[in-house]
Every structure is written in structure tokens, then in C-alpha cells.
Amino acid sequence: MERTAVVLGATGQIGPAVVRALAEDGWRVRAVSRGGRDEAWDPQWGVRTVRADRDDDAQLRAAVGSGCDALVDVIAYTAGHGRQLRSLAGLVGSAVVVSTSALYTDEEGRGFGTMMGPQGFGVFPEPVDESQPVVAPAAEGYLEQKRAMETEALRAPEAGEAALPATLLRVGMPHGPGGLKPAEWWFAKRALDGRPVRLLAHGGTTRFHPAHISNIAEAARLAAGSGGRRVLNIGDPEVPTARRIAEAVDEVLGVTSEIVGMPGPAESMVGFHPYGVPNPFLLDIGAAERELGYKPVTGYLESLPETVDRMLAAIRDRDWRDVFPGLAHHPAGFSFFDYEAEDRWLAAHPAR
């Protein structure tokens, strides 16, 4: 019997991977995005592109139509989005919602949201499972709103309401082709600019669990066909150190650099990079393996050549600042690529 799926947020980085995973598995997919842009879908998949703004209740209802076997939402963000999803109970056989593992805190409430403040980053168990505390839901703040979305999506139905079978996927740091702020650019740009040194905060030894978009898509595919109400961690099978990531990007680009581990945190932007969490952050993906039969389809290092190749192709005939505007300037006015500041730090620390 033909299975139908609606994917909200079908453009961007994660959405196209989800559409592909479902379509290759035989699902009839409605790919919904605000721009209604066609990706390079294989014609034999029969993907139908739908233009709709998910913030508009009427447009969302129209996209779902008379119903679907599964709805995968990769852009749900607020409490209102969670209520929207819950309102579709009875029309949707199974809902799969992409969330973030950055919601987790340690026992003292420290995590990604406190990292830049006086509390600092959390000290987490290795690995973190789904029972770990999370931030409190609120109407402001990225993480707080994301948690509010989760809370609403999984809220018990009120009298007369149907329950929404929803699986929330708390993913590690997404990586792979199509990202607008690719973490690998921190290292690749320095290689392309001929920089001989990579400065890494915290010695470059800490680890931050990545999640390739194809692994996220595989988990979404499995959850779409299984129903249930649950939260599951999703990530890659291995978690390389920041030093290993820097080395691997160099290897893909055919260069060799000196990796200098700074003894502490980044100084302004010197030594900063997206994988530079002060303490290890590793996810326990065992529940997804047990409940979904989840098996990652790729790892960070094996997927890296395609990520870098696609990243370079995206800027081949364009200014990188137009392609990755979020990396061109820090909101506070800092530069992510202040080589003069790096040279001053190196000059001040000759014995390294």
C-alpha cells in the first residue's frame, strides 16, 4: 500500500536529505517549503513540491490535505509550532520532529545556553542519554523556544482530542552539504588562505557529537513508519576531536598545518571554532538503535570529502561571504578569521 509523507522545510540542509530518504524508500512525498522551490528530485520518485508557510495554519492544513501517513517537520521552533502539530492529530499517522541536543543541561542547569556567561558550559556524563535534564520552556530564547515546541508537541491530549504520535529527534551538530554556516569552513578557509597554523581552544581535545544530514534523514525515515511518542538522540557513530577534524579538513584539501592547542578557552575569536566546547558532549544513541533499528549510514570522517567538495563548489563563482553570510561577521563585530590577532597570540606564546 502506498505511504504518503509531508516534509515541512523541504529545502535547506536537512529537509532535502529527508525527502530523499523517504522517496528512495517508496514513500510518496509532498515537499513543503515557503518558497516552493524544486530541488533536484529524481523524477521517478514522484515528489510533489508544495508552496506553503508553516506559520500560516490554513496553508499548513492545505499542505496536509485530507491526511498523510507521516509528517516530518525539520523547522519546528516555537510553542505555537508544537500546538500546530498537535492540532493535526487524527490527520497524521506519525509525526517526526527534528529538535536539538543543545537543549540538555548538566545537573546544575549549565549547558549551551550558559556557555558564554559566568556559569560556563556544563559538565555532562559521557554519553548523555534522553533522561538528562533540559532547559525550561519559555517564550524567548532559541533553546527555550525549542523546548517549548517539544513540550507542546508531546502534551497529553485534552478531552475530545486525539493523541499525536510524535517522535522528537534531538540531533547533534548537523553537518554535510548544504549548510549555510558550515563548521568546516573555519578550517577550510584557513587552508585556502595558506595559513600555516590552526589555533584550537581547549587544546583541541574536546569532542562535540556531530550528526550528518543523512543520519538524521535515516532516523526520520525509520520513525516515520513506526509511530510512538518519544524523544530520541541522533548522531554519528564516532565523535572525533576538534584536532582530528582540523587535520581531516587539511587532508581533504591536500595541505599540512601546525595544530596548536590553546591551554584554555578562545581569546575573543582567537582559537574559536564550532566544535570547541569546553567539555566533551557525547550523545547516547542506544535508544534510537533499540526502538527504531537506527544504524548511522555514514560517519564524520568518511563523509567529509563530499562536504568539503560541495562547500567549495558553492563558492566557486561567488564571494564566500554571500554564500555563508552568517560566517562573514560575528554579531558583536568580531571577525571569525582575524589572522592578525592569531599572529599576535602566536608571537606572545613562542614556547608552545
Coordinates of C-alpha atoms in Angstrom, one line a residue:
M1 CA 0.0 0.0 0.0
E2 CA 1.3 3.5 -0.9
R3 CA 2.6 5.5 2.0
T4 CA 2.4 9.3 1.9
A5 CA 4.6 11.7 3.8
V6 CA 4.7 15.5 4.1
V7 CA 8.0 17.1 4.8
L8 CA 7.9 20.6 6.3
G9 CA 11.1 22.6 5.5
A10 CA 12.0 20.6 2.4
T11 CA 14.7 23.0 1.3
G12 CA 17.8 24.0 3.3
Q13 CA 20.2 21.4 4.6
I14 CA 18.3 18.7 6.4
G15 CA 15.0 18.8 4.5
P16 CA 16.3 17.6 1.1
A17 CA 18.0 14.7 2.8
V18 CA 14.8 13.7 4.5
V19 CA 12.8 13.9 1.2
R20 CA 15.4 11.7 -0.5
A21 CA 15.5 9.1 2.3
L22 CA 11.7 8.8 2.2
A23 CA 11.4 8.8 -1.5
E24 CA 14.0 6.2 -2.0
D25 CA 12.1 4.0 0.5
G26 CA 9.0 4.2 -1.7
W27 CA 7.1 7.0 0.1
R28 CA 5.1 9.5 -1.9
V29 CA 6.4 12.7 -0.6
R30 CA 4.9 16.2 -0.6
A31 CA 7.9 18.5 -0.2
V32 CA 6.7 21.7 1.6
S33 CA 8.7 24.9 1.8
R34 CA 7.8 28.6 1.9
G35 CA 9.4 29.3 -1.5
G36 CA 8.1 26.1 -3.1
R37 CA 11.5 25.6 -4.7
D38 CA 12.2 22.4 -6.6
E39 CA 15.3 20.5 -5.6
A40 CA 17.0 18.1 -7.9
W41 CA 14.5 15.4 -7.2
D42 CA 14.8 12.2 -9.2
P43 CA 11.7 12.2 -11.5
Q44 CA 11.0 8.5 -10.7
W45 CA 10.4 9.4 -7.0
G46 CA 7.3 11.4 -7.8
V47 CA 8.0 14.1 -5.3
R48 CA 5.4 16.8 -5.3
T49 CA 6.6 20.3 -4.4
V50 CA 4.2 22.4 -2.3
R51 CA 4.5 26.1 -1.5
A52 CA 3.2 26.9 2.0
D53 CA 4.2 28.9 5.0
R54 CA 4.0 26.6 8.0
D55 CA 3.3 29.6 10.3
D56 CA 0.0 30.0 8.5
D57 CA -2.4 27.5 9.9
A58 CA -4.6 27.5 6.8
Q59 CA -1.6 26.9 4.5
L60 CA -0.3 24.1 6.7
R61 CA -3.7 22.4 6.7
A62 CA -3.9 22.7 3.0
A63 CA -0.5 21.1 2.6
V64 CA -1.5 18.2 4.8
G65 CA -4.8 17.9 2.9
S66 CA -7.0 15.0 3.8
G67 CA -4.2 13.4 5.7
C68 CA -0.9 11.6 5.4
D69 CA 0.8 8.6 6.9
A70 CA 3.7 10.7 8.2
L71 CA 4.6 14.3 8.7
V72 CA 8.3 15.2 9.1
D73 CA 8.9 18.7 10.4
V74 CA 12.5 19.9 10.3
I75 CA 11.8 23.5 11.1
A76 CA 9.5 23.4 14.1
Y77 CA 10.8 26.0 16.6
T78 CA 8.2 27.6 18.9
A79 CA 5.4 26.6 21.2
G80 CA 3.0 27.7 18.5
H81 CA 4.5 25.2 16.1
G82 CA 4.1 22.4 18.7
R83 CA 0.4 23.3 19.0
Q84 CA 0.0 23.3 15.3
L85 CA 1.4 19.8 15.1
R86 CA -0.8 18.6 17.9
S87 CA -3.9 20.1 16.1
L88 CA -3.1 17.7 13.2
A89 CA -3.6 14.6 15.3
G90 CA -6.1 12.4 13.5
L91 CA -4.9 13.6 10.1
V92 CA -1.3 12.5 10.6
G93 CA -0.4 8.8 11.2
S94 CA 3.0 9.7 12.7
A95 CA 4.8 13.0 13.3
V96 CA 8.6 13.2 13.3
V97 CA 10.1 16.5 14.6
V98 CA 13.7 17.5 14.4
S99 CA 14.9 19.1 17.6
T100 CA 18.4 19.7 19.0
S101 CA 20.6 18.1 21.6
A102 CA 21.7 21.5 22.7
L103 CA 18.7 21.5 25.0
Y104 CA 20.5 19.3 27.5
T105 CA 21.9 20.8 30.7
D106 CA 24.0 19.3 33.5
E107 CA 22.6 18.8 37.0
E108 CA 23.4 22.5 37.8
G109 CA 21.5 23.8 34.8
R110 CA 24.6 24.6 32.8
G111 CA 24.8 23.9 29.0
F112 CA 24.9 25.6 25.7
G113 CA 22.7 28.5 26.8
T114 CA 25.1 29.4 29.6
M115 CA 28.4 28.7 27.9
M116 CA 29.2 32.4 27.2
G117 CA 28.1 33.6 30.7
P118 CA 29.6 33.4 34.2
Q119 CA 28.1 29.9 34.7
G120 CA 30.0 28.5 31.8
F121 CA 29.4 25.2 30.0
G122 CA 28.1 22.1 31.6
V123 CA 29.9 19.0 32.8
F124 CA 28.0 16.2 31.2
P125 CA 28.0 12.4 31.6
E126 CA 29.7 10.5 28.8
P127 CA 27.4 9.8 27.0
V128 CA 24.3 11.9 27.5
D129 CA 21.0 9.9 27.3
E130 CA 17.4 11.1 27.0
S131 CA 16.9 11.3 30.7
Q132 CA 19.4 14.2 31.1
P133 CA 17.8 17.5 32.3
V134 CA 16.9 20.1 29.6
V135 CA 16.3 23.8 29.6
A136 CA 13.0 25.1 30.8
P137 CA 10.5 26.1 28.1
A138 CA 9.9 29.8 27.6
A139 CA 8.6 32.3 25.0
E140 CA 12.1 33.9 24.4
G141 CA 15.5 32.5 23.6
Y142 CA 16.3 29.9 20.9
L143 CA 16.8 26.9 23.2
E144 CA 13.9 27.8 25.5
Q145 CA 11.5 28.2 22.5
K146 CA 12.7 24.9 21.0
R147 CA 12.0 23.2 24.3
A148 CA 8.5 24.9 24.4
M149 CA 7.9 23.4 21.0
E150 CA 8.8 19.9 22.3
T151 CA 6.6 20.3 25.3
E152 CA 3.6 21.3 23.2
A153 CA 4.1 18.6 20.6
L154 CA 4.2 15.9 23.3
R155 CA 1.5 17.4 25.6
A156 CA -1.2 14.9 26.6
P157 CA -4.4 15.4 24.6
E158 CA -7.3 17.2 26.3
A159 CA -10.8 15.9 26.4
G160 CA -12.1 15.1 22.9
E161 CA -8.6 15.5 21.3
A162 CA -6.7 12.7 19.6
A163 CA -3.1 12.0 20.7
L164 CA -0.4 12.9 18.3
P165 CA 2.1 10.0 17.8
A166 CA 5.3 12.1 17.7
T167 CA 8.9 11.3 17.7
L168 CA 11.3 14.1 18.7
L169 CA 14.8 13.7 17.3
R170 CA 17.4 15.5 19.4
V171 CA 20.2 15.7 16.9
G172 CA 23.9 16.5 17.4
M173 CA 25.6 19.3 15.4
P174 CA 24.3 18.9 11.9
H175 CA 26.9 18.7 9.1
G176 CA 27.0 17.7 5.5
P177 CA 26.3 19.5 2.2
G178 CA 24.0 22.5 2.0
G179 CA 24.7 24.2 5.3
L180 CA 24.6 28.0 5.5
K181 CA 27.1 28.1 8.4
P182 CA 29.3 25.0 7.7
A183 CA 31.7 24.3 10.6
E184 CA 34.3 23.0 8.2
W185 CA 34.7 26.5 6.7
W186 CA 36.6 27.6 9.8
F187 CA 39.4 25.1 8.8
A188 CA 39.0 25.1 5.0
K189 CA 39.2 28.9 4.6
R190 CA 42.5 28.9 6.6
A191 CA 43.8 26.2 4.3
L192 CA 42.8 28.0 1.2
D193 CA 44.3 31.2 2.5
G194 CA 47.6 29.5 3.1
R195 CA 47.5 29.9 6.9
P196 CA 50.2 27.5 8.4
V197 CA 48.7 27.2 11.8
R198 CA 45.3 26.1 13.3
L199 CA 44.7 27.6 16.7
L200 CA 42.2 25.5 18.7
A201 CA 40.8 26.4 22.1
H202 CA 40.8 23.9 25.0
G203 CA 43.8 22.1 23.4
G204 CA 41.7 20.9 20.5
T205 CA 41.0 17.7 22.5
T206 CA 37.3 18.1 23.3
R207 CA 34.5 16.4 21.4
F208 CA 31.1 17.6 20.3
H209 CA 28.8 15.0 18.8
P210 CA 28.1 15.6 15.1
A211 CA 25.1 14.4 13.1
H212 CA 25.4 14.0 9.3
I213 CA 22.3 15.0 7.5
S214 CA 21.9 11.6 6.0
N215 CA 21.9 10.1 9.5
I216 CA 19.2 12.5 10.6
A217 CA 17.3 11.6 7.5
E218 CA 17.6 7.9 8.2
A219 CA 16.3 8.3 11.7
A220 CA 13.4 10.3 10.4
R221 CA 12.6 7.7 7.8
L222 CA 12.6 4.9 10.4
A223 CA 10.5 7.0 12.9
A224 CA 8.0 7.9 10.1
G225 CA 7.0 4.3 9.7
S226 CA 6.9 3.3 13.4
G227 CA 4.7 5.7 15.3
G228 CA 5.1 6.2 19.0
R229 CA 5.5 9.1 21.4
R230 CA 9.2 9.6 22.4
V231 CA 12.4 11.5 22.4
L232 CA 15.5 10.0 20.8
N233 CA 19.1 11.2 20.4
I234 CA 20.5 11.0 16.9
G235 CA 24.2 11.4 16.0
D236 CA 27.1 9.9 14.0
P237 CA 28.7 6.6 15.0
E238 CA 32.0 8.3 16.1
V239 CA 32.9 11.7 17.6
P240 CA 36.3 12.9 16.5
T241 CA 38.2 15.5 18.5
A242 CA 38.4 19.1 17.2
R243 CA 42.1 18.4 16.4
R244 CA 41.2 15.4 14.3
I245 CA 38.6 17.4 12.4
A246 CA 41.1 20.2 11.6
E247 CA 43.6 17.6 10.5
A248 CA 41.0 15.8 8.3
V249 CA 39.9 19.0 6.6
D250 CA 43.6 19.6 5.8
E251 CA 43.9 16.1 4.4
V252 CA 40.9 16.6 2.1
L253 CA 42.5 19.8 0.8
G254 CA 45.9 18.3 0.5
V255 CA 47.7 20.6 2.9
T256 CA 49.5 20.2 6.2
S257 CA 49.4 22.7 9.0
E258 CA 50.6 23.0 12.6
I259 CA 47.9 22.3 15.1
V260 CA 48.3 24.5 18.1
G261 CA 46.1 23.7 21.1
M262 CA 45.5 26.7 23.3
P263 CA 45.6 25.8 27.0
G264 CA 42.2 27.4 27.7
P265 CA 39.2 29.0 26.1
A266 CA 39.2 31.1 23.0
E267 CA 40.5 34.7 23.5
S268 CA 38.0 36.8 21.7
M269 CA 37.8 34.9 18.4
V270 CA 41.3 33.6 18.6
G271 CA 41.1 29.8 18.8
F272 CA 37.3 29.8 18.4
H273 CA 35.6 27.2 16.2
P274 CA 32.2 25.5 16.3
Y275 CA 33.4 22.2 17.8
G276 CA 35.3 24.0 20.6
V277 CA 33.0 23.1 23.6
P278 CA 35.0 23.3 26.9
N279 CA 33.9 19.8 28.0
P280 CA 33.1 16.7 26.0
F281 CA 29.5 16.4 24.8
L282 CA 28.7 12.9 23.5
L283 CA 25.2 11.5 22.9
D284 CA 23.9 8.1 23.8
I285 CA 22.2 6.9 20.6
G286 CA 21.3 3.5 22.0
A287 CA 17.6 4.2 22.4
A288 CA 17.2 5.0 18.7
E289 CA 19.1 1.8 17.9
R290 CA 16.8 -0.2 20.1
E291 CA 13.4 1.4 19.2
L292 CA 13.9 2.3 15.6
G293 CA 16.7 -0.1 14.5
Y294 CA 18.7 3.0 13.7
K295 CA 22.1 2.5 12.2
P296 CA 24.1 5.5 11.0
V297 CA 24.6 5.4 7.3
T298 CA 27.9 7.4 7.4
G299 CA 30.5 8.8 9.8
Y300 CA 32.0 12.2 10.1
L301 CA 35.4 11.4 8.6
E302 CA 34.1 9.3 5.7
S303 CA 31.5 11.9 4.8
L304 CA 33.9 14.9 5.0
P305 CA 35.3 14.8 1.4
E306 CA 31.8 15.3 -0.1
T307 CA 31.0 18.0 2.4
V308 CA 34.2 19.9 1.6
D309 CA 33.8 19.4 -2.2
R310 CA 30.2 20.7 -2.2
M311 CA 31.2 23.6 0.1
L312 CA 34.0 24.7 -2.4
A313 CA 31.6 24.2 -5.3
A314 CA 29.1 26.6 -3.7
I315 CA 31.7 29.4 -3.6
R316 CA 33.5 28.7 -6.9
D317 CA 32.0 31.6 -8.8
R318 CA 30.7 33.6 -5.8
D319 CA 32.1 35.6 -2.8
W320 CA 32.1 33.2 0.1
R321 CA 30.5 36.0 2.2
D322 CA 27.4 35.9 0.0
V323 CA 27.2 32.2 0.3
F324 CA 27.8 31.9 4.1
P325 CA 26.7 35.3 5.3
G326 CA 26.4 34.1 8.9
L327 CA 30.1 33.5 8.9
A328 CA 31.2 36.7 7.4
H329 CA 30.9 38.7 10.6
H330 CA 30.2 37.9 14.3
P331 CA 27.1 39.7 15.6
A332 CA 29.3 41.6 18.1
G333 CA 31.6 42.8 15.4
F334 CA 34.3 40.3 15.7
S335 CA 35.9 38.5 12.7
F336 CA 36.0 34.7 12.6
F337 CA 39.1 35.0 10.5
D338 CA 41.2 37.6 12.3
Y339 CA 44.7 36.4 11.2
E340 CA 46.4 39.4 12.7
A341 CA 45.0 38.6 16.1
E342 CA 46.1 35.0 15.7
D343 CA 49.6 36.1 14.8
R344 CA 49.8 38.3 17.8
W345 CA 48.8 35.4 20.1
L346 CA 51.4 33.2 18.4
A347 CA 54.1 35.8 18.9
A348 CA 53.2 36.1 22.6
H349 CA 53.4 32.4 23.1
P350 CA 56.6 31.3 21.3
A351 CA 57.1 28.2 23.6
R352 CA 54.1 26.1 22.5

